[in-house]
CSV table of C-alpha atoms and ligand atoms in Angstrom, one decimal:
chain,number,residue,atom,x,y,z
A,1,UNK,CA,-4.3,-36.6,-53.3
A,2,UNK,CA,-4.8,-32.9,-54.9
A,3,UNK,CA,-1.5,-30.8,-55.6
A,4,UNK,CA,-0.3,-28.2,-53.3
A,5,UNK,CA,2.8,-26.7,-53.4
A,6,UNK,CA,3.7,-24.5,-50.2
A,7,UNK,CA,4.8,-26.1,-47.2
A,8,UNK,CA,2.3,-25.5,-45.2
A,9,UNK,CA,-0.6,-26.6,-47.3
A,10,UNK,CA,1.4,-29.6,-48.3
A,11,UNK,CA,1.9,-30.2,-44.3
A,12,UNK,CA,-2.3,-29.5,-43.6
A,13,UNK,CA,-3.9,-31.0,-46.7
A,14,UNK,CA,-1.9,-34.4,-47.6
A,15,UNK,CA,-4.4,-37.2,-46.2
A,16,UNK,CA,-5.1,-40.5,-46.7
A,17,UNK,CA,-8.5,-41.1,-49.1
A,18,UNK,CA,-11.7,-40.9,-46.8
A,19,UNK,CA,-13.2,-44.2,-46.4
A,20,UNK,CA,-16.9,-43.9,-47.0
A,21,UNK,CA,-17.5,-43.3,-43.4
A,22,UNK,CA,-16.6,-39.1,-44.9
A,23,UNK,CA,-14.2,-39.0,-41.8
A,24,UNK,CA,-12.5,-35.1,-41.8
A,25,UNK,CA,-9.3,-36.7,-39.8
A,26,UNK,CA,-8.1,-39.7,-40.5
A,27,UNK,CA,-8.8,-42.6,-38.3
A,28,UNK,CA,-6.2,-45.3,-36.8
A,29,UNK,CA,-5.5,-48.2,-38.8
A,30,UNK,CA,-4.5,-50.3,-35.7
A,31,UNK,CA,-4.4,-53.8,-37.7
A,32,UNK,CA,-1.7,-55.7,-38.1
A,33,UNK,CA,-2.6,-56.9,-41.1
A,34,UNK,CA,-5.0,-56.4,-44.4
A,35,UNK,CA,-7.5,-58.8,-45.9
A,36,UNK,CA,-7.1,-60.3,-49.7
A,37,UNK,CA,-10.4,-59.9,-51.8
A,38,UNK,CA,-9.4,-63.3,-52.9
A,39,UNK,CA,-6.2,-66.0,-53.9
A,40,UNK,CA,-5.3,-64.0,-56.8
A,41,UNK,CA,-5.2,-60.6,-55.4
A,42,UNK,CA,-3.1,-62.1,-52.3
A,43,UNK,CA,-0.6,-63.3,-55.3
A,44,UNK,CA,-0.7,-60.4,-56.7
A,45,UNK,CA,0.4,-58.5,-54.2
A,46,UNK,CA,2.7,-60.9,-52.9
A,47,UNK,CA,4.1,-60.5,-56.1
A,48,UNK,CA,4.7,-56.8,-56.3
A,49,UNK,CA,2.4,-56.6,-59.4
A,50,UNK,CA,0.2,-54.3,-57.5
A,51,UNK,CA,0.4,-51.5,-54.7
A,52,UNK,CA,-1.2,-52.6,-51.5
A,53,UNK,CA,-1.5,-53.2,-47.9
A,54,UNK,CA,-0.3,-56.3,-47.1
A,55,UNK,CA,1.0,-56.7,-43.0
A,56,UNK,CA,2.2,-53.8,-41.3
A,57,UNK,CA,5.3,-54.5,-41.0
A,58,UNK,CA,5.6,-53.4,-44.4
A,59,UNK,CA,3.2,-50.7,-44.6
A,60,UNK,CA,0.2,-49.3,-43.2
A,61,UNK,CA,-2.0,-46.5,-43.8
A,62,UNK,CA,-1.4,-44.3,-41.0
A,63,UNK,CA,2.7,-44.6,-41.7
A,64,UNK,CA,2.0,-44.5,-45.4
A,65,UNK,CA,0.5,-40.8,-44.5
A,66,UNK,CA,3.0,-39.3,-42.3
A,67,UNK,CA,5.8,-40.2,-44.8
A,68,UNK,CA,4.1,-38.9,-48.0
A,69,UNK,CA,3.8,-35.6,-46.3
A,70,UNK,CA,7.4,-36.1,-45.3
A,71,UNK,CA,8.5,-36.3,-49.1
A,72,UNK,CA,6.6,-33.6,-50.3
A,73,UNK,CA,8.2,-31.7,-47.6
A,74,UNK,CA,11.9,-32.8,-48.4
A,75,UNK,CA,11.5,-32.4,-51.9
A,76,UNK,CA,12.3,-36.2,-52.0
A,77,UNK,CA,10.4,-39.1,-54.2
A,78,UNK,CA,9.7,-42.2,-51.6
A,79,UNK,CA,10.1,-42.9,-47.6
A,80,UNK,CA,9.9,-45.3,-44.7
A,81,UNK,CA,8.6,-45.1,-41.3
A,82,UNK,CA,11.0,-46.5,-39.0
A,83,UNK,CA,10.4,-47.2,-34.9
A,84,UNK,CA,13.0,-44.4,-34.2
A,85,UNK,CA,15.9,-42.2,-35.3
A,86,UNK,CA,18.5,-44.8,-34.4
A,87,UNK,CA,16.5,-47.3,-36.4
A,88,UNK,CA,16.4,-44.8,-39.4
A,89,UNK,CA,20.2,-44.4,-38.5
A,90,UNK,CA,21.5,-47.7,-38.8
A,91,UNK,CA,18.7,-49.4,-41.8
A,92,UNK,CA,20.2,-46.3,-43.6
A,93,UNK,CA,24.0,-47.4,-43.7
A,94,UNK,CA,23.4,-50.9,-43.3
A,95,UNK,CA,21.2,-51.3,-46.2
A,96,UNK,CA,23.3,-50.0,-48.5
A,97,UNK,CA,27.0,-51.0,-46.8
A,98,UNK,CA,28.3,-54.4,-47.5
A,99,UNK,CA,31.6,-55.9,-45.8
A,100,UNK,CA,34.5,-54.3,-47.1
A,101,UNK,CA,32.9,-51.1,-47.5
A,102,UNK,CA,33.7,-48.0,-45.9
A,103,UNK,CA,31.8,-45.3,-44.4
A,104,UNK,CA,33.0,-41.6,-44.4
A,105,UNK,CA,31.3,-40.0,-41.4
A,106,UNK,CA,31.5,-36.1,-39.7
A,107,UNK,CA,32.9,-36.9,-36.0
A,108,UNK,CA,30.2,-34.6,-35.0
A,109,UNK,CA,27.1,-36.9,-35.0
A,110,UNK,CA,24.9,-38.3,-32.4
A,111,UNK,CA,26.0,-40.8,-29.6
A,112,UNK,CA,24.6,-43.5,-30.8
A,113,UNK,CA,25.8,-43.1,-34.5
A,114,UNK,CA,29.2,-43.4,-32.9
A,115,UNK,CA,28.3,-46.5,-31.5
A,116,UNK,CA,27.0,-48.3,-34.5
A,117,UNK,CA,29.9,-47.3,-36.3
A,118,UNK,CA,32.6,-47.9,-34.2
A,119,UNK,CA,31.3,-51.0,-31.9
A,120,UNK,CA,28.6,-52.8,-34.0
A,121,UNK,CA,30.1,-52.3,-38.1
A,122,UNK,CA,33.6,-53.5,-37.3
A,123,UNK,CA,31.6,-56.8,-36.4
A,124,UNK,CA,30.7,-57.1,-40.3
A,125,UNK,CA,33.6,-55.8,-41.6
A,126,UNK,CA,32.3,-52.2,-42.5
A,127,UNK,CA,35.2,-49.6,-42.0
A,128,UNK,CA,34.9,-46.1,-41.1
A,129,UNK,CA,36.7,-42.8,-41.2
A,130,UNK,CA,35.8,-39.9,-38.7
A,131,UNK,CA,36.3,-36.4,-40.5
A,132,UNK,CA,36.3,-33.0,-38.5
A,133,UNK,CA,33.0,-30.7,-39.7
A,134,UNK,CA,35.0,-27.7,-39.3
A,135,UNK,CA,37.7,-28.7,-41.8
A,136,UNK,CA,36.1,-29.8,-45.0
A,137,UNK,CA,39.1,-29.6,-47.0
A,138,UNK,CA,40.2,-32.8,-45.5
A,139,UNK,CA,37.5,-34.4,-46.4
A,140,UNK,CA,38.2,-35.3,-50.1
A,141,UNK,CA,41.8,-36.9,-48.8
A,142,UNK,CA,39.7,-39.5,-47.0
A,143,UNK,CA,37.9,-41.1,-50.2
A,144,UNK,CA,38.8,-44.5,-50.5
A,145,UNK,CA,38.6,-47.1,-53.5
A,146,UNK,CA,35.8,-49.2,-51.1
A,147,UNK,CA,34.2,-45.9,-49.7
A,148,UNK,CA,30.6,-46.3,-50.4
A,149,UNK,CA,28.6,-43.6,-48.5
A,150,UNK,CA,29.2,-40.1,-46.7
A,151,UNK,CA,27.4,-39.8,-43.6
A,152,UNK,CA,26.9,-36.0,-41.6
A,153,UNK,CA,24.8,-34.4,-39.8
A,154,UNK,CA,23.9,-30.6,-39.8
A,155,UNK,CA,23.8,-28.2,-37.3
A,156,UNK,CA,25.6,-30.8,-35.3
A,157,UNK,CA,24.5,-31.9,-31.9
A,158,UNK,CA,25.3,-30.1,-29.3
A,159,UNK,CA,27.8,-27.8,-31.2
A,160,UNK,CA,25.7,-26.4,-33.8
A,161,UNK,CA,28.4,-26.7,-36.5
A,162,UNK,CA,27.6,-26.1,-39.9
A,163,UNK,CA,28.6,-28.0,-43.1
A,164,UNK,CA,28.0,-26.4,-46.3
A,165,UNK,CA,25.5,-28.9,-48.3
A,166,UNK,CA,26.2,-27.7,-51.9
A,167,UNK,CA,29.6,-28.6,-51.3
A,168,UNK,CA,29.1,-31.8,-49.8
A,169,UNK,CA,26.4,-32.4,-52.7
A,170,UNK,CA,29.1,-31.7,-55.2
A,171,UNK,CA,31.8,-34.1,-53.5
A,172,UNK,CA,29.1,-36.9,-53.5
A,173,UNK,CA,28.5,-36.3,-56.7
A,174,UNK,CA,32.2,-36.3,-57.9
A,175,UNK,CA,32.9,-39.9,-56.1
A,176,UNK,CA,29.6,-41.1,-57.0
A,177,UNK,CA,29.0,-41.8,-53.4
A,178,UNK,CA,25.7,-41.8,-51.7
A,179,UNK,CA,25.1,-38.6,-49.7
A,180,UNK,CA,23.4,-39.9,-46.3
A,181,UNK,CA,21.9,-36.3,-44.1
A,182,UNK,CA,20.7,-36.7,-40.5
A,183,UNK,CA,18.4,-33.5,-41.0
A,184,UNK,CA,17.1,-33.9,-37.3
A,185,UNK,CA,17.7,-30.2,-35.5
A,186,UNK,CA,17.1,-28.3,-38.7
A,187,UNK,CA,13.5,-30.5,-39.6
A,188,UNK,CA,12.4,-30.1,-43.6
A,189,UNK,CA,11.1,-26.7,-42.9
A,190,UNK,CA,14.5,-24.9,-41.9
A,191,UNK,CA,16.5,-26.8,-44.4
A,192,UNK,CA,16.2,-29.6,-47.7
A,193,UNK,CA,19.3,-31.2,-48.1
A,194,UNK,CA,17.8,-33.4,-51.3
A,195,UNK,CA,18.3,-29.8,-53.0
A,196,UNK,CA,21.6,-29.7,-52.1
A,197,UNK,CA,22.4,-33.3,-53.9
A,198,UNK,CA,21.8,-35.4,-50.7
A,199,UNK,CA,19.9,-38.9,-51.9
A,200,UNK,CA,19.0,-40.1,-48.0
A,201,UNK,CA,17.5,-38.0,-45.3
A,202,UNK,CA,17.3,-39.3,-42.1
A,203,UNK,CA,14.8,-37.8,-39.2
A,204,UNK,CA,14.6,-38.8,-35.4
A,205,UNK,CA,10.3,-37.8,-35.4
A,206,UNK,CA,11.0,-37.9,-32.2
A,207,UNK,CA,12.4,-34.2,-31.8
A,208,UNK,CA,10.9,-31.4,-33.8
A,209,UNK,CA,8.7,-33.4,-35.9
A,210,UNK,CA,6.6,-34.7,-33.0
A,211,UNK,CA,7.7,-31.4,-31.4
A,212,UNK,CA,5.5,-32.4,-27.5
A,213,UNK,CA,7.5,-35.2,-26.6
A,214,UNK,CA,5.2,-38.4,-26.8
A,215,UNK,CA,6.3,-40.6,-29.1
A,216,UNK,CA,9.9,-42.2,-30.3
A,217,UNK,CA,10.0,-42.4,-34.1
A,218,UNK,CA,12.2,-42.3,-37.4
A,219,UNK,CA,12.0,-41.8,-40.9
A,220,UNK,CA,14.4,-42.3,-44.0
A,221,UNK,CA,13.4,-40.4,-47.2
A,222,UNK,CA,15.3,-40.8,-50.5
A,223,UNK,CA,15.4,-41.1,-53.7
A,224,UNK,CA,13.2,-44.0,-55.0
A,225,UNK,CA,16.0,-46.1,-56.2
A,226,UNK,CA,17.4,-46.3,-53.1
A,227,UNK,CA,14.3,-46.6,-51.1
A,228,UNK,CA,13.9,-49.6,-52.9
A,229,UNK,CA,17.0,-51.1,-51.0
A,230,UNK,CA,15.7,-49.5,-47.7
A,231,UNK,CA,12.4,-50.9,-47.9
A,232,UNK,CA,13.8,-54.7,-48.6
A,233,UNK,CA,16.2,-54.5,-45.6
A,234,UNK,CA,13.3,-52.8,-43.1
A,235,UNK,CA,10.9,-55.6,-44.9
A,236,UNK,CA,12.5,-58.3,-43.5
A,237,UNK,CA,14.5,-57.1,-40.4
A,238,UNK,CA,11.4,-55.5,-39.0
A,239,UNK,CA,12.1,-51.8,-37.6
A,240,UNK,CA,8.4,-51.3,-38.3
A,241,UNK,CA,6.6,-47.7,-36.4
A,242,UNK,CA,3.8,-48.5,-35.0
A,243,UNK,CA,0.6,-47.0,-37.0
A,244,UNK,CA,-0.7,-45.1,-34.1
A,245,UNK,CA,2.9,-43.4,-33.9
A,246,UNK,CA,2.2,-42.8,-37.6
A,247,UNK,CA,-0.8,-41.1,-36.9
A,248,UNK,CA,0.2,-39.0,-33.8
A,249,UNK,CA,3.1,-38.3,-36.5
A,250,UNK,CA,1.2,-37.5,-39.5
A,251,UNK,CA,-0.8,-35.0,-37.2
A,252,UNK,CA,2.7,-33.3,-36.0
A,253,UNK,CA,3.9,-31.9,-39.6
A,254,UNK,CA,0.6,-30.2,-39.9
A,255,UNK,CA,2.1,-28.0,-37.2
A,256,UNK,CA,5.6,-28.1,-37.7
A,257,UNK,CA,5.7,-24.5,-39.5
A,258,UNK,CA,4.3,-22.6,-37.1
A,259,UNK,CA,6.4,-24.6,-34.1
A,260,UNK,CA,9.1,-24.1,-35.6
A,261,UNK,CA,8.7,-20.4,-36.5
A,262,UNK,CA,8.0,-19.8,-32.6
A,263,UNK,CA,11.0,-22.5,-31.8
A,264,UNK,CA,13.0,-20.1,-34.0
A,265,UNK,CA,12.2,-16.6,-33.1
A,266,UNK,CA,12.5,-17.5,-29.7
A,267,UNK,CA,15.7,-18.9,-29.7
A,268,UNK,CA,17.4,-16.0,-31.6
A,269,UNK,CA,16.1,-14.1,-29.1
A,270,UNK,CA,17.4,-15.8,-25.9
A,271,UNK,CA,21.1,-16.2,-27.8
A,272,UNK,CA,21.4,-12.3,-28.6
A,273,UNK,CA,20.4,-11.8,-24.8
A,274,UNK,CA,22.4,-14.3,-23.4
A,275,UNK,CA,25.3,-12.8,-25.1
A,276,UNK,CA,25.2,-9.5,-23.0
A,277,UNK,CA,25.5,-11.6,-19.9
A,278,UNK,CA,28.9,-11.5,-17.4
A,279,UNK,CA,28.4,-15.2,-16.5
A,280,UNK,CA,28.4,-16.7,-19.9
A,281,UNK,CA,32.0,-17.2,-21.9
A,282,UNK,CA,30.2,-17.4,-25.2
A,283,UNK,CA,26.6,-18.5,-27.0
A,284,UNK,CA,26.3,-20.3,-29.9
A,285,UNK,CA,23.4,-19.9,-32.8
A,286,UNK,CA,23.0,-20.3,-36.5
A,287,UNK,CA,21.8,-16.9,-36.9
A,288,UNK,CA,24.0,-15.1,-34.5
A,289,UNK,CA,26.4,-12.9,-36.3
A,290,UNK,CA,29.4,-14.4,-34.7
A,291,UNK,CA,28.6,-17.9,-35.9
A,292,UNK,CA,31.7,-19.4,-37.1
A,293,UNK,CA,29.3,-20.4,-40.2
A,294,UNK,CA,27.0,-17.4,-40.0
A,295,UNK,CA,26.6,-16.7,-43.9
A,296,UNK,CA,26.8,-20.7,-44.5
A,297,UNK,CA,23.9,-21.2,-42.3
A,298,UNK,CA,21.8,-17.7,-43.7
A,299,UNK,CA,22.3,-19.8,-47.1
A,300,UNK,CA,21.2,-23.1,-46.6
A,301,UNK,CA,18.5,-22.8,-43.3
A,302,UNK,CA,15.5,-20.9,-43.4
A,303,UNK,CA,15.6,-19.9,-39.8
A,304,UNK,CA,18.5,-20.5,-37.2
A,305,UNK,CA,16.8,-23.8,-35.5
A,306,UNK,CA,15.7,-24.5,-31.6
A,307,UNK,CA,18.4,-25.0,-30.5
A,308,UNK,CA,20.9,-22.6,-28.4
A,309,UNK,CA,23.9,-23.5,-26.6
A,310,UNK,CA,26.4,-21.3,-24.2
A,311,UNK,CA,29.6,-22.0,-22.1
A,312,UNK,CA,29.6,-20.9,-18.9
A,313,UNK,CA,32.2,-19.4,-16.8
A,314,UNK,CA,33.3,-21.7,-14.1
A,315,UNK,CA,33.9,-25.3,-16.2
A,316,UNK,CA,31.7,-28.5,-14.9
A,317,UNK,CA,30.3,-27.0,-11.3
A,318,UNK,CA,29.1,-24.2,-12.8
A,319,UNK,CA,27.1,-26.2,-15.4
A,320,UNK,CA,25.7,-28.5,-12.5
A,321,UNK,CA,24.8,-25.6,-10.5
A,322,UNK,CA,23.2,-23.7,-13.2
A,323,UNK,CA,20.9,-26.8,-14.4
A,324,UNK,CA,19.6,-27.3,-10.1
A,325,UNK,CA,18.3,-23.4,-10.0
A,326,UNK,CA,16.3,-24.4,-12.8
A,327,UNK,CA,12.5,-23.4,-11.5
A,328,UNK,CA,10.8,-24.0,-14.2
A,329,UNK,CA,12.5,-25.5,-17.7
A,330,UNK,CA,13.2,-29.5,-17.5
A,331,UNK,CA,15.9,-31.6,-17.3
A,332,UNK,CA,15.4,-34.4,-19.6
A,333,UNK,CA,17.1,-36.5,-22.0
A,334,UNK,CA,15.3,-35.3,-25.0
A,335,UNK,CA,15.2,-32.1,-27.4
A,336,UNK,CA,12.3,-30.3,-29.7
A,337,UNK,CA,9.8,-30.6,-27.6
A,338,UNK,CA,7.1,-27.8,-26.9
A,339,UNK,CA,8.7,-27.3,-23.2
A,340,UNK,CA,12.2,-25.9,-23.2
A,341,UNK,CA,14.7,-28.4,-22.1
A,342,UNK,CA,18.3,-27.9,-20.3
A,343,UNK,CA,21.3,-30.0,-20.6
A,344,UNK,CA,24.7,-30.3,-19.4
A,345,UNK,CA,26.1,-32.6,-22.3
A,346,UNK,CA,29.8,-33.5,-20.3
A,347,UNK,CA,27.9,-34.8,-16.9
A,348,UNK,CA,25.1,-36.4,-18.9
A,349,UNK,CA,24.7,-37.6,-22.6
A,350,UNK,CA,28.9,-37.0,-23.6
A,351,UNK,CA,30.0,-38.4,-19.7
A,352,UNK,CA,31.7,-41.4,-21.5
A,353,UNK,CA,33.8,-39.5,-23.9
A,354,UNK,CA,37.3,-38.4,-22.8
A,355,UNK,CA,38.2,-35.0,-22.3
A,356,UNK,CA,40.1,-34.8,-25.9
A,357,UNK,CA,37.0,-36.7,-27.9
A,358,UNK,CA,35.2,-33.9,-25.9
A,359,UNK,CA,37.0,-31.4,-26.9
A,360,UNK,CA,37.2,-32.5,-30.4
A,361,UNK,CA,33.8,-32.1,-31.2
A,362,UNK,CA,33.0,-28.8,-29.6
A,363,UNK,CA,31.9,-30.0,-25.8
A,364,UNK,CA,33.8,-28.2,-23.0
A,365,UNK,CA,32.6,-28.1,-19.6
A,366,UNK,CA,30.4,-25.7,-19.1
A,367,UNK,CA,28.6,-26.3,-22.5
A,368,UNK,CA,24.5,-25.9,-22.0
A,369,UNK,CA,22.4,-26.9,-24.1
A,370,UNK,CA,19.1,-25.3,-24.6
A,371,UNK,CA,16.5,-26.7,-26.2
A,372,UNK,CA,13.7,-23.4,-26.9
A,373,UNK,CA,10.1,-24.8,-26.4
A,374,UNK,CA,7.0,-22.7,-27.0
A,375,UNK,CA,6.2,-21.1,-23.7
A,376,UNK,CA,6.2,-17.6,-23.4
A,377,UNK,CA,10.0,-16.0,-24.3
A,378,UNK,CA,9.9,-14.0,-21.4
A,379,UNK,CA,9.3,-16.5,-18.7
A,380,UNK,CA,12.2,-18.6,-20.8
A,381,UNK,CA,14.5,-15.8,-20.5
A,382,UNK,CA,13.5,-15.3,-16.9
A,383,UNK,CA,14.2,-18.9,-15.9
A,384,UNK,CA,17.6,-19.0,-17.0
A,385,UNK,CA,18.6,-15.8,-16.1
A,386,UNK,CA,17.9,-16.4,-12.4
A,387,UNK,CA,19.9,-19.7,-13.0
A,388,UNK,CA,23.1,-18.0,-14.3
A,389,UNK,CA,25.6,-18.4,-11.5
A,390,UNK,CA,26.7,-15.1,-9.5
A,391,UNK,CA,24.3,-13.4,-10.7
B,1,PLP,C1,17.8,-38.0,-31.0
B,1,PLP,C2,18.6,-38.1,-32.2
B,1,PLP,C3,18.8,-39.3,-32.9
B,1,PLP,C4,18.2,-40.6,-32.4
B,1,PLP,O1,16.8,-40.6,-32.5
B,1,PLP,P1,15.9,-41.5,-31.5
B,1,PLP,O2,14.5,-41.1,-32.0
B,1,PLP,O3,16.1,-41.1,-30.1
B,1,PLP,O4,16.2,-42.9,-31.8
B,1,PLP,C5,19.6,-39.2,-34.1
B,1,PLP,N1,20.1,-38.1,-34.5
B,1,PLP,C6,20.0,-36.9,-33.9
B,1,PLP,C7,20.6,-35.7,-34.4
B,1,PLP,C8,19.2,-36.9,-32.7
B,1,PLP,O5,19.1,-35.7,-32.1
């Protein structure tokens, strides 16, 4: 593969070596498993005394693609494919954590984080501490002797909070812990957090880096020392993607850039007009001035993300009413997706939390989540304007 160094190019050029069919896009390598020139070479690579397809399970062209393109886009040495984010969520922690261990973790990450933390790791023994992203201080307090790993993710879902990655780097660094960033909602073109001293970086592909909503898929990216962990434990326990996903994938980053740049524009400019609106308490955006973590976010993003979310006056019926005069954007469980997307987090995705665990991590009632796609901004802003109740 030839050297390039800007993202883009790195995101359009990085491909598999043509076969001698001189195929411009790669093909699909739907096999499940590669053929052995002989015993010896089957030994060999059995053996791990050469580089190879062997079953893919383990690896397979198509996955082998999308993830070098991920690397060179996180700054990051090595990678795995993985059948979804949760998948990458929990090979990422349980690879590395061992009974007795304990994880540090933000409070504010996705649902089902929660629930392999606090339902499935008590099971093996692996202990937890929830910290608050908006008080960082606290953080250090919560080291313990067996604490083997800090887990965060950042902006947060749905709250958008901010935690400042050079610190966190530093903190890893200081404990000698390893530094574990869901870097889902900002994707590796708003933000690297392998710059910022972070050694895993785990993706749902299923959000911005598929971007049009077909596929489930994860990745974890790391350093190689660590991958080499990864890779054993997703060897054997089997979280495989499947190498058309990889492909469909692998095609996604070469547009990521420019989605994202529309994602982005877009959403800054729905959140500085929904501000001006009577019906809406507050909006929330990275790269809105009034950002609790404005200048935090300006440092470590590139751009303020897809994602916008606003409270609106009138608590949980207001939020129901607002998503049925939708005309237009969809109500659907998913986010990053070329098609803007509404959601009303405390009647759908947070129902199960209780008001305080609600409250705690930024979710009141009339919190909606907005999820910018790529159709045009002003039938977007049109959409939900008509939708605001009382208006
Ligand atoms: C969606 C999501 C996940 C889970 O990913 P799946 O692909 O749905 O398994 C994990 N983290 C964040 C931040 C997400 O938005």
């Amino acid at each position: 593969m030839e050297e390039h160094k800007n993202f883009e190019t790195m995101a359009v050029r990085t491909q598999n070596t043509r076969s001698d069919q001189r195929e411009h896009a790669v093909p699909i390598f739907a096999t499940s498993s590669f053929v052995f020139d002989d015993a010896e070479q089957a030994r060999a690579l059995f053996a791990n005394e050469m580089e190879g397809n062997i079953y893919s399970r383990f690896s397979n062209p198509n996955n082998d693609e999308f993830i070098a393109k991920l690397c060179l886009l996180e700054g990051v040495e090595d990678g795995m494919a993985m059948a979804s984010g949760m998948a990458a969520m929990f090979v990422s922690m349980a690879a590395f954590l061992n009974s007795g261990d304990h994880l540090l973790i933000s409070r504010s990450v996705f649902g089902s984080t929660h629930q392999i933390v606090t339902q499935l790791f008590p099971r093996w023994g692996i202990d937890h501490t929830y910290v608050d992203i908006n008080q960082p201080d606290a953080w250090e307090k919560e080291i313990k002797p067996k604490t083997k790993m800090i887990f965060a993710e950042t902006p947060s879902n749905p709250s958008l909070d901010i935690i400042d990655l050079e610190w966190l780097g530093r903190l890893a660094e200081k404990h000698k812990l390893i530094l574990n960033i869901d870097n889902c909602f900002a994707t590796p073109y708003l933000q690297n957090p392998a710059r910022f001293g972070a050694h895993i970086i785990t993706h749902s592909a299923t959000k911005f880096i598929d971007g049009q909503g077909r596929v489930v898929g994860g990745a974890i990216v790391g350093t190689r020392v660590l991958m080499e962990k990864v890779r054993f434990f997703a060897r054997h326990t089997g979280p495989a993607m499947s190498p058309f996903h990889g492909w469909i994938l692998s095609k996604s980053l070469e547009t990521l850039a420019v989605r994202m740049d529309r994602h982005c524009q877009s959403a800054l400019h729905l959140a500085e007009l929904l501000q001006q609106q009577d019906g809406i308490a507050w909006v929330k955006y990275p790269f809105l001035p009034s950002h609790p973590q404005y200048h935090l976010a300006k440092k470590q993003m590139k751009l303020g993300g897809g994602i916008v979310t606003f409270e609106l006056k009138g608590g949980l019926e207001s939020g129901i009413n607002f998503l049925n005069q939708l005309k237009m954007i969809s109500l659907t469980a998913n986010l990053g997706d070329s098609r803007t997307i509404a959601t009303h987090p405390a009647s759908t995705t947070h129902s199960k939390l209780s008001i305080e665990d609600r409250e705690f991590v930024g979710i009141s009632d009339g919190l909606i989540r907005i999820s910018v796609g790529l159709e045009h901004i002003d039938d977007i802003v049109a959409d939900i304007l008509q939708a605001i109740p009382g208006r």
